[in-house]
Short mmCIF file of C-alpha atoms in Angstrom, two decimals:
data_model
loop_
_atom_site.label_atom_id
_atom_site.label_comp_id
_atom_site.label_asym_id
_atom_site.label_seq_id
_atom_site.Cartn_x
_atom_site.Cartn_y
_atom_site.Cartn_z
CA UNK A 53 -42.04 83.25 -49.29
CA UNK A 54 -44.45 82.56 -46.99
CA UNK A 55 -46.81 80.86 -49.64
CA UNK A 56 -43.98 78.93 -50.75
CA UNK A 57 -43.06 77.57 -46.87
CA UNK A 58 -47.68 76.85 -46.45
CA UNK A 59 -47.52 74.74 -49.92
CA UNK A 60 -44.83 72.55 -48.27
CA UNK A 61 -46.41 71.71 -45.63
CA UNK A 62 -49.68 71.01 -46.97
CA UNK A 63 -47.55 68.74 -49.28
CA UNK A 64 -46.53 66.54 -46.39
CA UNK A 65 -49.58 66.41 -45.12
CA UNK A 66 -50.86 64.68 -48.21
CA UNK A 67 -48.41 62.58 -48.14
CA UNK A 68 -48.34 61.56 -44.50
CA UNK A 69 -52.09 61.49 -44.08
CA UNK A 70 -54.02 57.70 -44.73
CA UNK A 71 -57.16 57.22 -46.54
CA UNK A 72 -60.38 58.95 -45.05
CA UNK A 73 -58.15 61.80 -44.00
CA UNK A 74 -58.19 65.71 -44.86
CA UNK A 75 -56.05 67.94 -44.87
CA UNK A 76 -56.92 70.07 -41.90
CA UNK A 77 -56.67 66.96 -39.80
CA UNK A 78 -53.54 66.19 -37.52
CA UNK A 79 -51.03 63.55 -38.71
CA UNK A 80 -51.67 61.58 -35.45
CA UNK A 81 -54.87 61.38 -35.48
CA UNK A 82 -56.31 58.32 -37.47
CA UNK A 83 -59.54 57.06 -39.10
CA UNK A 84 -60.75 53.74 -37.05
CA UNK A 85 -60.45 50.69 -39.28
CA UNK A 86 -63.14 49.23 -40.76
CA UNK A 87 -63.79 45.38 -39.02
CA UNK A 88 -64.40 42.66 -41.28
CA UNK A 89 -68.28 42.01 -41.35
CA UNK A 90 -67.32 38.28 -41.48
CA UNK A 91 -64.16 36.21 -39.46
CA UNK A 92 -61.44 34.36 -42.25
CA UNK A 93 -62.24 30.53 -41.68
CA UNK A 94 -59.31 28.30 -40.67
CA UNK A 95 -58.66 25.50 -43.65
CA UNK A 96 -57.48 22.47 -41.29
CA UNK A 97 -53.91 22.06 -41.69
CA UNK A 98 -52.83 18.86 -43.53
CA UNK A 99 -49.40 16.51 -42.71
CA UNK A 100 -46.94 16.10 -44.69
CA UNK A 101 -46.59 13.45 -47.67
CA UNK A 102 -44.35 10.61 -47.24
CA UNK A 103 -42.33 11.73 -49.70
CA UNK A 104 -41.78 15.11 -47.32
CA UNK A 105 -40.94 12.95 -44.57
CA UNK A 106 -38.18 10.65 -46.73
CA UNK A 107 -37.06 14.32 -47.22
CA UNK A 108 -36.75 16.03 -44.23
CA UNK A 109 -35.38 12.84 -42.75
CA UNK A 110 -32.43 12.69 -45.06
CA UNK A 111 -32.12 16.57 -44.01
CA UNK A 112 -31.72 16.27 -41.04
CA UNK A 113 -28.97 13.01 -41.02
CA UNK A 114 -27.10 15.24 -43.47
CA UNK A 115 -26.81 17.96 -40.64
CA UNK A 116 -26.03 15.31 -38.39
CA UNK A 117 -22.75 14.41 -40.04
CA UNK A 118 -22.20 18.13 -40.56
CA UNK A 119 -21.99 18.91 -36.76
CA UNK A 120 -18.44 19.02 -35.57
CA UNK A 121 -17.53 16.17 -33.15
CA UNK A 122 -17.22 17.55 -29.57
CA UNK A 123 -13.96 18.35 -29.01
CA UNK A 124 -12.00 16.73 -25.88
CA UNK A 125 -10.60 19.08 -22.70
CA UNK A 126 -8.24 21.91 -23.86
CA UNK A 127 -6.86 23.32 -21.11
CA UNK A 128 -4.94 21.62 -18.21
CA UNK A 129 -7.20 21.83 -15.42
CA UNK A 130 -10.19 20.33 -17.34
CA UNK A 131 -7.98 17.65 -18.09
CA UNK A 132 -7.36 16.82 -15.01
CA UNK A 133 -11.07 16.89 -14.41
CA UNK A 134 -11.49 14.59 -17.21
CA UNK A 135 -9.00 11.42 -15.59
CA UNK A 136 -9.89 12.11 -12.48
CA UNK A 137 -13.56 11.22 -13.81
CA UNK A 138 -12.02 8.43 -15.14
CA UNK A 139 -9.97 7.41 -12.99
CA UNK A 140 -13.17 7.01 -10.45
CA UNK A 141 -15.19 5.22 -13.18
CA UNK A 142 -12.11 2.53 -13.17
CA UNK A 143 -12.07 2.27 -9.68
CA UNK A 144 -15.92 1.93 -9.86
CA UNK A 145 -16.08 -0.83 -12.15
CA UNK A 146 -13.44 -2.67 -10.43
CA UNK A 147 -14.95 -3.35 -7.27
CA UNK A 148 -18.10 -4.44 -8.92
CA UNK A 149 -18.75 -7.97 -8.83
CA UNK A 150 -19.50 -8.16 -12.96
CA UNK A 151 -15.99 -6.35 -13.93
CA UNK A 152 -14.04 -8.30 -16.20
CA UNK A 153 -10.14 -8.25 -17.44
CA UNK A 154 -8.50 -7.05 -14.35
CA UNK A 155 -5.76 -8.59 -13.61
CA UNK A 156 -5.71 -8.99 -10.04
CA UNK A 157 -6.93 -12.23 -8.83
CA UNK A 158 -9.91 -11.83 -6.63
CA UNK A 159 -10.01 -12.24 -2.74
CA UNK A 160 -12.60 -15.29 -1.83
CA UNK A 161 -13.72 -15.53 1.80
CA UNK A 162 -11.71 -17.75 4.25
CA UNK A 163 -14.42 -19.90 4.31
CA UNK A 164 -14.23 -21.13 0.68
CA UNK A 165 -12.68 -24.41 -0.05
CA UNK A 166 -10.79 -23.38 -3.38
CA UNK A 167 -8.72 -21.01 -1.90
CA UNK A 168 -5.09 -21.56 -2.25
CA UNK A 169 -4.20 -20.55 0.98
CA UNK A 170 -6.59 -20.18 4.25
CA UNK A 171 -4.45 -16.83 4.68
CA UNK A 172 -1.08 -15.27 5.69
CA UNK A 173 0.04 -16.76 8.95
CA UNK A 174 3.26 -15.96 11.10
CA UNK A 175 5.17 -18.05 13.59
CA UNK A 176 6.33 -16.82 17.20
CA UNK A 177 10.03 -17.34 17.80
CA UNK A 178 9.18 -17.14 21.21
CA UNK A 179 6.95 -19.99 21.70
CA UNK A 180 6.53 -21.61 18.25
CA UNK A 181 2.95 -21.23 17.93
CA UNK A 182 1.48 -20.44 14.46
CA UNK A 183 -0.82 -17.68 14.54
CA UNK A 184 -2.69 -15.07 12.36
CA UNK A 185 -1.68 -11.89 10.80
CA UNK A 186 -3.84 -9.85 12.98
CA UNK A 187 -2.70 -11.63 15.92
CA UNK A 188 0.76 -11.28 15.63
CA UNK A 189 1.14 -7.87 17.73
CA UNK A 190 -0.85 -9.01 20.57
CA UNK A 191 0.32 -12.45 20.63
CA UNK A 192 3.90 -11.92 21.09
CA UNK A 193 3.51 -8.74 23.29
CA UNK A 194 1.70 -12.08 25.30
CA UNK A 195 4.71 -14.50 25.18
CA UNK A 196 7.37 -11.44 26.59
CA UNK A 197 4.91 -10.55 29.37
CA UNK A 198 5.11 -13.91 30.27
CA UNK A 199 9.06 -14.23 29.89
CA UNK A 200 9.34 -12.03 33.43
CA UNK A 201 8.77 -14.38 36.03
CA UNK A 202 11.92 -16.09 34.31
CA UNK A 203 14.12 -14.16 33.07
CA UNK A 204 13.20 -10.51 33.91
CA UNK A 205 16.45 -8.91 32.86
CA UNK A 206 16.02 -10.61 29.30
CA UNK A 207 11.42 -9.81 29.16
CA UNK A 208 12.21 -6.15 29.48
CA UNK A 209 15.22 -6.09 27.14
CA UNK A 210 12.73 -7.42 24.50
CA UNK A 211 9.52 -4.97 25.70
CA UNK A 212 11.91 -2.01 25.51
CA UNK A 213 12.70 -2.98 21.44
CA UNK A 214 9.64 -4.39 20.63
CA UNK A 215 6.74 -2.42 22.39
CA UNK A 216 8.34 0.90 21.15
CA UNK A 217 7.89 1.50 16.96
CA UNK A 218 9.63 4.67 16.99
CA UNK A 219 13.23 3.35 16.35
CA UNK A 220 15.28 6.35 16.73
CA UNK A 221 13.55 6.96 20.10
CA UNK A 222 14.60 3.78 21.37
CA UNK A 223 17.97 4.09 20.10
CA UNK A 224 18.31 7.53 22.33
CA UNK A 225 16.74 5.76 25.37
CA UNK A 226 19.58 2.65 25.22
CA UNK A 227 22.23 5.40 24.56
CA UNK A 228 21.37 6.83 27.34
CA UNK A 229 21.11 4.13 29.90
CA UNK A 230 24.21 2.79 28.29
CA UNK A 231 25.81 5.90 29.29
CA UNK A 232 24.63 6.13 32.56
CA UNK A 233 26.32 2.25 33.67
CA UNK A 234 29.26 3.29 31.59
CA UNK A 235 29.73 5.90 34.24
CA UNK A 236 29.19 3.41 36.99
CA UNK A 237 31.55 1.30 35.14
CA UNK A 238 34.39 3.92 35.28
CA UNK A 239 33.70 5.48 38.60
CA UNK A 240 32.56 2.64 40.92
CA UNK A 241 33.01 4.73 44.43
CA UNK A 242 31.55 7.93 42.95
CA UNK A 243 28.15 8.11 44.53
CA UNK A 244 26.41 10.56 42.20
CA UNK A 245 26.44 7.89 39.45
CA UNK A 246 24.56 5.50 41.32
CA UNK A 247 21.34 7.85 41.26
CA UNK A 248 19.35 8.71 38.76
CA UNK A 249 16.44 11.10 39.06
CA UNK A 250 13.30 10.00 37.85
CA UNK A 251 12.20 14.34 37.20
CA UNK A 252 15.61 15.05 35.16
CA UNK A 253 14.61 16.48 32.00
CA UNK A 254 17.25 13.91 30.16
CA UNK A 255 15.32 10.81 31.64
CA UNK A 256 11.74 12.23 31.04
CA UNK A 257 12.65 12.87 27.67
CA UNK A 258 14.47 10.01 26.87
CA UNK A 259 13.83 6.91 29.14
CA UNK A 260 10.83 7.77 30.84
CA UNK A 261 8.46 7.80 27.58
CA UNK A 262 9.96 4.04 26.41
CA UNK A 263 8.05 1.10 27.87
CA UNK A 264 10.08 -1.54 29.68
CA UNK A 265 12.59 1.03 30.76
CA UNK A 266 11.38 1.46 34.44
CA UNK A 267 11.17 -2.68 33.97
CA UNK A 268 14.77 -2.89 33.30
CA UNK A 269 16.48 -0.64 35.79
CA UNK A 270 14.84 -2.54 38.25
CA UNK A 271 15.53 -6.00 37.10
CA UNK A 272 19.54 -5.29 37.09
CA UNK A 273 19.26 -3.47 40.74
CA UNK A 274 17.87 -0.23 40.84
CA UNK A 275 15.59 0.67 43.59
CA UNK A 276 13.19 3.32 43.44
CA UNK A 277 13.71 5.68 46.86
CA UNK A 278 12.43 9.12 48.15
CA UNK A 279 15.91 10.70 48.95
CA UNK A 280 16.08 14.58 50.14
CA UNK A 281 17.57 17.57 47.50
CA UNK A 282 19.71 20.22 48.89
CA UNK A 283 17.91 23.65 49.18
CA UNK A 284 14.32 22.08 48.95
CA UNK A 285 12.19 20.89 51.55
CA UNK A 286 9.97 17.96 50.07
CA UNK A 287 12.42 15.03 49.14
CA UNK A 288 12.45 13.36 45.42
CA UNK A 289 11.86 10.50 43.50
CA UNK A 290 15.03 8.46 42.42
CA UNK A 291 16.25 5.11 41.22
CA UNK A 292 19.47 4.39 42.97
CA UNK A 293 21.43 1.29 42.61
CA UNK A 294 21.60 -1.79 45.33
CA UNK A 295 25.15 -2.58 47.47
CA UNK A 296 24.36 -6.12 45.69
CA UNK A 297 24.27 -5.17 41.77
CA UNK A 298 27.44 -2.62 42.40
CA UNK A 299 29.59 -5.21 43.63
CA UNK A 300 28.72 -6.80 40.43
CA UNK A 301 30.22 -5.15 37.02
CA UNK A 302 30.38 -7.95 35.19
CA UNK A 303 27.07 -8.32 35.72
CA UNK A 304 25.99 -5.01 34.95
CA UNK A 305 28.38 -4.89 31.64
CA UNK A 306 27.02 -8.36 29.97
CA UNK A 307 22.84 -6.22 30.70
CA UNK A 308 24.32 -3.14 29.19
CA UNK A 309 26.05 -5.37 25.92
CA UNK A 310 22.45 -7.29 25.86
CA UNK A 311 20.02 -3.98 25.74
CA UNK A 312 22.10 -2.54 22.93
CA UNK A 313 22.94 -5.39 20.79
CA UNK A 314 19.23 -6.21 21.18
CA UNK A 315 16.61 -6.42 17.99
CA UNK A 316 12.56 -6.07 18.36
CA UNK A 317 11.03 -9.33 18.21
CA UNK A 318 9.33 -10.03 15.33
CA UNK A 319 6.85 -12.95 14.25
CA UNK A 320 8.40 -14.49 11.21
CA UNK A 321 6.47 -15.83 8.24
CA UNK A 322 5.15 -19.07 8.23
CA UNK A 323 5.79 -19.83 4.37
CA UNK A 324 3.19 -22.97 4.49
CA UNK A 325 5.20 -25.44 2.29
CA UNK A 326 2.90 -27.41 0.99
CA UNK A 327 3.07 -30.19 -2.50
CA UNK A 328 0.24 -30.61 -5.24
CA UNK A 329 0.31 -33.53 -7.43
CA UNK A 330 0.33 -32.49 -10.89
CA UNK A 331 -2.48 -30.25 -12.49
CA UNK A 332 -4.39 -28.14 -15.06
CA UNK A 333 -4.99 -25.30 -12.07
CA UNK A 334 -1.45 -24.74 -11.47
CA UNK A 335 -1.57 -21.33 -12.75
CA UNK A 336 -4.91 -20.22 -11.06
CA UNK A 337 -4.46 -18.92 -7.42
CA UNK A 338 -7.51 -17.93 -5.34
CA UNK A 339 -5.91 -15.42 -2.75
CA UNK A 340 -7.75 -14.71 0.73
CA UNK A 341 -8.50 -11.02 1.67
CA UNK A 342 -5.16 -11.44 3.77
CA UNK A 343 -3.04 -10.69 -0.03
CA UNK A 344 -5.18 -7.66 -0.26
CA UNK A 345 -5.76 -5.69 2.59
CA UNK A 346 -4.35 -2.38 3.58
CA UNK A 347 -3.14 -1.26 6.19
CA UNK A 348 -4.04 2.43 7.48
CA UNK A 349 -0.19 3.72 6.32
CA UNK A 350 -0.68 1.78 2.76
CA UNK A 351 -4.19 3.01 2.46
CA UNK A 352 -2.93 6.63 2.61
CA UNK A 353 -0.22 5.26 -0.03
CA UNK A 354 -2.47 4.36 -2.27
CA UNK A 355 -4.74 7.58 -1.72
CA UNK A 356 -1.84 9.82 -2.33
CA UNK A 357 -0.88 7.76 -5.81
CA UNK A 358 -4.11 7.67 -6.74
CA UNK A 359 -3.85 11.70 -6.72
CA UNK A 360 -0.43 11.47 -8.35
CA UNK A 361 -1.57 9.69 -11.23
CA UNK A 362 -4.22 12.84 -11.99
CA UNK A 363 -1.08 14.54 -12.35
CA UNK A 364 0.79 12.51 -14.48
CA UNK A 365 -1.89 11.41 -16.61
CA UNK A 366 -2.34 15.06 -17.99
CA UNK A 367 1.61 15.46 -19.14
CA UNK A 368 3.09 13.41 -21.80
CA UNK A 369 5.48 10.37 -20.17
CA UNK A 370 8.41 8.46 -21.16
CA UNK A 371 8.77 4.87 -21.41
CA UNK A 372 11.13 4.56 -19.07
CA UNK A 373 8.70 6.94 -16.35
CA UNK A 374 5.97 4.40 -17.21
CA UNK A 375 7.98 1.31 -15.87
CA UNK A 376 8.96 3.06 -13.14
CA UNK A 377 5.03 3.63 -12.62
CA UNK A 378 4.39 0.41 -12.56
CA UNK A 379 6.98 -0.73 -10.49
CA UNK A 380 5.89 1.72 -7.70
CA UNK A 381 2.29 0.26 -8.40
CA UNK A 382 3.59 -3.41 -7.74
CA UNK A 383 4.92 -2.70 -4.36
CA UNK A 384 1.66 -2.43 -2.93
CA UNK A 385 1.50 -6.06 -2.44
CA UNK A 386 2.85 -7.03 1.53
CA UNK A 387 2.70 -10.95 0.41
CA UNK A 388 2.89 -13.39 -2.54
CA UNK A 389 2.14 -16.90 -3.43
CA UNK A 390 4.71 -18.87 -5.36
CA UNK A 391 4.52 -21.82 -7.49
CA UNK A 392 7.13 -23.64 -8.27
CA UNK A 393 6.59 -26.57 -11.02
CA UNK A 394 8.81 -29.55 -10.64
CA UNK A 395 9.96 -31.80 -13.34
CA UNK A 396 7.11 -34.60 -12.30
CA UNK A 397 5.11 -32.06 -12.70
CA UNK A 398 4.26 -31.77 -8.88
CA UNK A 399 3.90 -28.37 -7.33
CA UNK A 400 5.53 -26.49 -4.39
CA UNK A 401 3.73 -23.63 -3.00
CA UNK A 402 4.82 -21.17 -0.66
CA UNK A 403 3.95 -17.86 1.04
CA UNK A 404 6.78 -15.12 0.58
CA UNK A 405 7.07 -10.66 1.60
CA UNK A 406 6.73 -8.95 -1.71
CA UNK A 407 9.46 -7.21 -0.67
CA UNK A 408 11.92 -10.48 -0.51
CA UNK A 409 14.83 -11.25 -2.49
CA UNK A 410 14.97 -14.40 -5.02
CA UNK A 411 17.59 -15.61 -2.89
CA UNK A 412 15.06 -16.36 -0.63
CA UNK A 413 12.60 -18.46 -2.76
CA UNK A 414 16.08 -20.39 -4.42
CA UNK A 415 16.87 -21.22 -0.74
CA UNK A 416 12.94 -22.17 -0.10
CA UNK A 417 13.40 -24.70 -3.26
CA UNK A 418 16.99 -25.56 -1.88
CA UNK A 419 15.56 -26.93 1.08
CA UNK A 420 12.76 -29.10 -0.17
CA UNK A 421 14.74 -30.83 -2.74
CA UNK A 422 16.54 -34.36 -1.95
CA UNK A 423 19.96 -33.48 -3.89
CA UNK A 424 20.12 -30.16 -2.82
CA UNK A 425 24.06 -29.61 -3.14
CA UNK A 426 23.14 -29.50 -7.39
CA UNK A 427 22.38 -26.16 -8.98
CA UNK A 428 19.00 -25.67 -10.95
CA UNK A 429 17.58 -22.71 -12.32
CA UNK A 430 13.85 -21.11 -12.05
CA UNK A 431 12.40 -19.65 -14.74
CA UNK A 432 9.26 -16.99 -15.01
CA UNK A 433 6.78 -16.85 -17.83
CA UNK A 434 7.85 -16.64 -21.29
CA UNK A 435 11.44 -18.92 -20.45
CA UNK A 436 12.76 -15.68 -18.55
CA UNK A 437 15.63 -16.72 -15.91
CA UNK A 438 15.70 -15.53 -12.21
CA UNK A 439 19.28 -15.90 -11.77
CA UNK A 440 20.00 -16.61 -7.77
CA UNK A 441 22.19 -13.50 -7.44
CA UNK A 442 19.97 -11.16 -8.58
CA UNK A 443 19.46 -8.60 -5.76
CA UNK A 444 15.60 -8.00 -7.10
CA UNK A 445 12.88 -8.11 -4.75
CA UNK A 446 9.43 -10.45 -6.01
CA UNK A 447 7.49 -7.04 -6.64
CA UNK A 448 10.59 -5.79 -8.51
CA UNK A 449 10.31 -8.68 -10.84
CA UNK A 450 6.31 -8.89 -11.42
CA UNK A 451 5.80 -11.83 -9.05
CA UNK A 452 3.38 -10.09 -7.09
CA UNK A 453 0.39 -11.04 -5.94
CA UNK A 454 1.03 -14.30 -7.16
CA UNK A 455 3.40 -16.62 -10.11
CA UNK A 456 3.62 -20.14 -11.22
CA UNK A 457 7.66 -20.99 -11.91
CA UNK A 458 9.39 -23.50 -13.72
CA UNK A 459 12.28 -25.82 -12.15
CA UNK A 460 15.01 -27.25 -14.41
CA UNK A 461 18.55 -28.38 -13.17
CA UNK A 462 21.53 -26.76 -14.67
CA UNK A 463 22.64 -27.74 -18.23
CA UNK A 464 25.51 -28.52 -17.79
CA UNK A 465 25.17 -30.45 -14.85
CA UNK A 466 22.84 -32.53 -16.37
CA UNK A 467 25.21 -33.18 -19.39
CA UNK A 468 28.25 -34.41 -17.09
CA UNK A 469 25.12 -36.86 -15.13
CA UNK A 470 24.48 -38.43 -18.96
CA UNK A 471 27.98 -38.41 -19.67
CA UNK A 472 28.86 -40.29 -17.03
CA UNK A 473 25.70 -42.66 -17.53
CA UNK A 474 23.09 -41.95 -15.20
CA UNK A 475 19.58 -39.82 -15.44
CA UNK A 476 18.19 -37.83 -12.57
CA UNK A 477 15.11 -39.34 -11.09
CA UNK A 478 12.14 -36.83 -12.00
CA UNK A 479 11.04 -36.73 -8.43
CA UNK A 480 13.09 -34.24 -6.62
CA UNK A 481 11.62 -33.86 -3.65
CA UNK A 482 12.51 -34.55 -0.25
CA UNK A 483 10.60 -37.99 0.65
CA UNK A 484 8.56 -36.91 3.70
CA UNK A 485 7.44 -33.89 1.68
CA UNK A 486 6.11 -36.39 -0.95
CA UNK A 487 4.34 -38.29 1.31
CA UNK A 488 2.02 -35.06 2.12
CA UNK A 489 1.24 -34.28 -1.64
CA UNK A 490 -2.06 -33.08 -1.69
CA UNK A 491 -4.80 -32.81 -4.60
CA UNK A 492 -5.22 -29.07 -6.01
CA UNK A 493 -8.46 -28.26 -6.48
#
């Protein structure tokens, strides 16, 4: 057995060992190679033909149309990474000077002398001056300031509704002064009406933070006087009213009907009426920056559509969701231009709020017109009537920032005129407004 187990192993060893080995020798250890006595010599490497090239080229475009196309966002947050890329490329390329097919007309500097308007201006109903949109605040805040040294009762009547946005604030603050002459009203010989004091929670919270308040209790005969408090040493502040304005309710009632039937005064807008002569340009309006600008309120607007439409640009929408889209993206506009083309041809522009009824533009049209007791119609591109009593605003209709309209008189109107025998006389307007017809350009 043991025999048997030695030839084995000498077996293996044969056949593990490599050349130049014996069979006494360990299996790790190795004879040395032999080195070549001379280096292999490098045969310089030739290109291919060109009929290798024609080869691998056609390869290679066969791969090419192999590949899968990439394939577009999947999930629902890299889709939203995907519009909101492209909605910042948009916005990108359309406030560079070379974009093309938007169709918002661009703002040209006030200087230019193509633009259709010089800008949006406002009248004062206080003193009738024209002035600028970014006057308009400062101006009129002017014109009541000055009011005073007339008619103080009246200046401060118009500070406390005009100088004060917060509406519901003011409306508190007249309630409450309303109350307290309502009390004097009602109990004329009960002292504790006549005073009011100026550290009462109710007035610091109410009256106290309105401008023009302090303006007005003084103008109808409140004093201000340091009067003493009962159980406290150091006397108070309070407005108590004169001998003179108590023997006066009338007086006091008509002050009290004025401050609450009172409205903020507000510039109103000049709509520049102005007559072309008939032209090619009718439909092209170059808008000043006034048509575009935003204000800080509209400018967060916009911000917070702009992250809206991320939103709704990854879900699938409805037609009718889409118009109302748009719509909501039309009432960004504050103004508009309107054109109105006459049957001479002549043109009558005017400045209008977006946000304005056509009510308003048929009564602008009404009141240019020489026979302005007949009906007419106005009609938007494509033949589409505005009827007059439709309660649609201009950005409700598409006639924002800007729209040329057409003028016709009613049908039938015009068929009793020719059945009777007489035409209309193509010139409609007003004669003084004819005489100021100016060259478009």
């Amino acid at each position: 057995m043991k025999k048997f187990f030695q030839e084995i192993k000498a077996d293996i060893k044969f056949k593990s060992a490599g050349p130049g080995q014996k069979l006494t020798d360990s299996v790790g250890e190795k004879a040395p190679k032999e080195k070549s006595q001379q280096p292999a010599l490098r045969q310089p490497r030739q290109g291919p033909t060109d009929e290798a090239q024609m080869a691998a080229a056609a390869a290679l475009a066969r791969l090419e149309q192999k590949q899968p196309r990439s394939r577009g966002p999947t999930s629902q947050d890299s889709i939203r990474n995907q519009v909101r890329k492209e909605l910042q490329a948009e916005a990108t390329s359309s406030c560079s000077p070379d974009a093309t097919g938007t169709k918002i007309p661009e703002a040209k500097e006030e200087g230019s002398g193509h633009l259709a308007v010089t800008g949006v201006y406002f009248i004062c109903p206080l003193t009738g001056a024209t002035i600028r949109r970014d006057q308009r605040d400062t101006r009129i805040k002017e014109a009541i300031t000055s009011h005073f040294t007339t008619d103080p009762v009246g200046a401060s009547i118009m500070k406390i509704h005009t100088f004060n946005r917060d509406r519901e604030r003011v409306k508190l603050g007249v309630d409450t002064i309303a109350k307290y002459l309502d009390n004097i009203h009602l109990h004329p010989e009960e002292e504790k009406y006549r005073k009011i004091k100026l550290q009462n929670k109710v007035f610091q919270e109410r009256i106290n933070c309105l401008e023009g308040t302090h303006e007005f209790l003084e103008a109808i005969g409140f004093q201000r006087l340091l009067l003493p408090v009962p159980d406290q040493e150091a006397p108070e502040e309070f407005y108590v009213l004169s001998e003179a304005a108590l023997a006066q309710p009338e007086s006091l009632e008509r002050h009290k009907e004025q401050l609450v039937g009172a409205q903020p005064v507000r510039a109103q807008l000049d709509r520049q009426r102005r007559v072309f002569r008939p032209s090619s340009l009718a439909a092209q309006f170059d808008l000043p920056a006034d048509f575009f600008n935003l204000s800080a309120e509209e400018l967060k607007r916009e911000q917070r559509l702009r992250s809206e439409a991320v939103e709704r640009l990854s879900v699938l929408r409805t037609k009718a969701m889409r118009e109302k889209e748009e719509q909501r993206e039309l009432r960004k506009y504050t103004y508009t231009l309107l054109r109105v083309r006459l049957p001479d041809g002549c043109l009558l522009q005017g400045t209008f709020y977006a946000r304005e009824r056509l009510s308003a533009l048929y009564q602008f049209v009404r009141e240019s017109l020489l026979c302005d007791w007949l009906p007419f119609e106005l009609l938007a591109s494509g033949g589409h009537k505005l009827a007059e009593d439709d309660n649609v605003a201009f950005n409700e209709c598409g006639l924002v920032p800007s729209a040329l309209l057409t003028f016709s008189w009613d049908a039938a109107v015009l068929e009793d005129i020719r059945a009777a025998g007489t035409e209309l006389d193509s010139s409609v307007l007003k004669p003084e407004l004819l005489e100021a017809t100016e060259k478009l350009s």
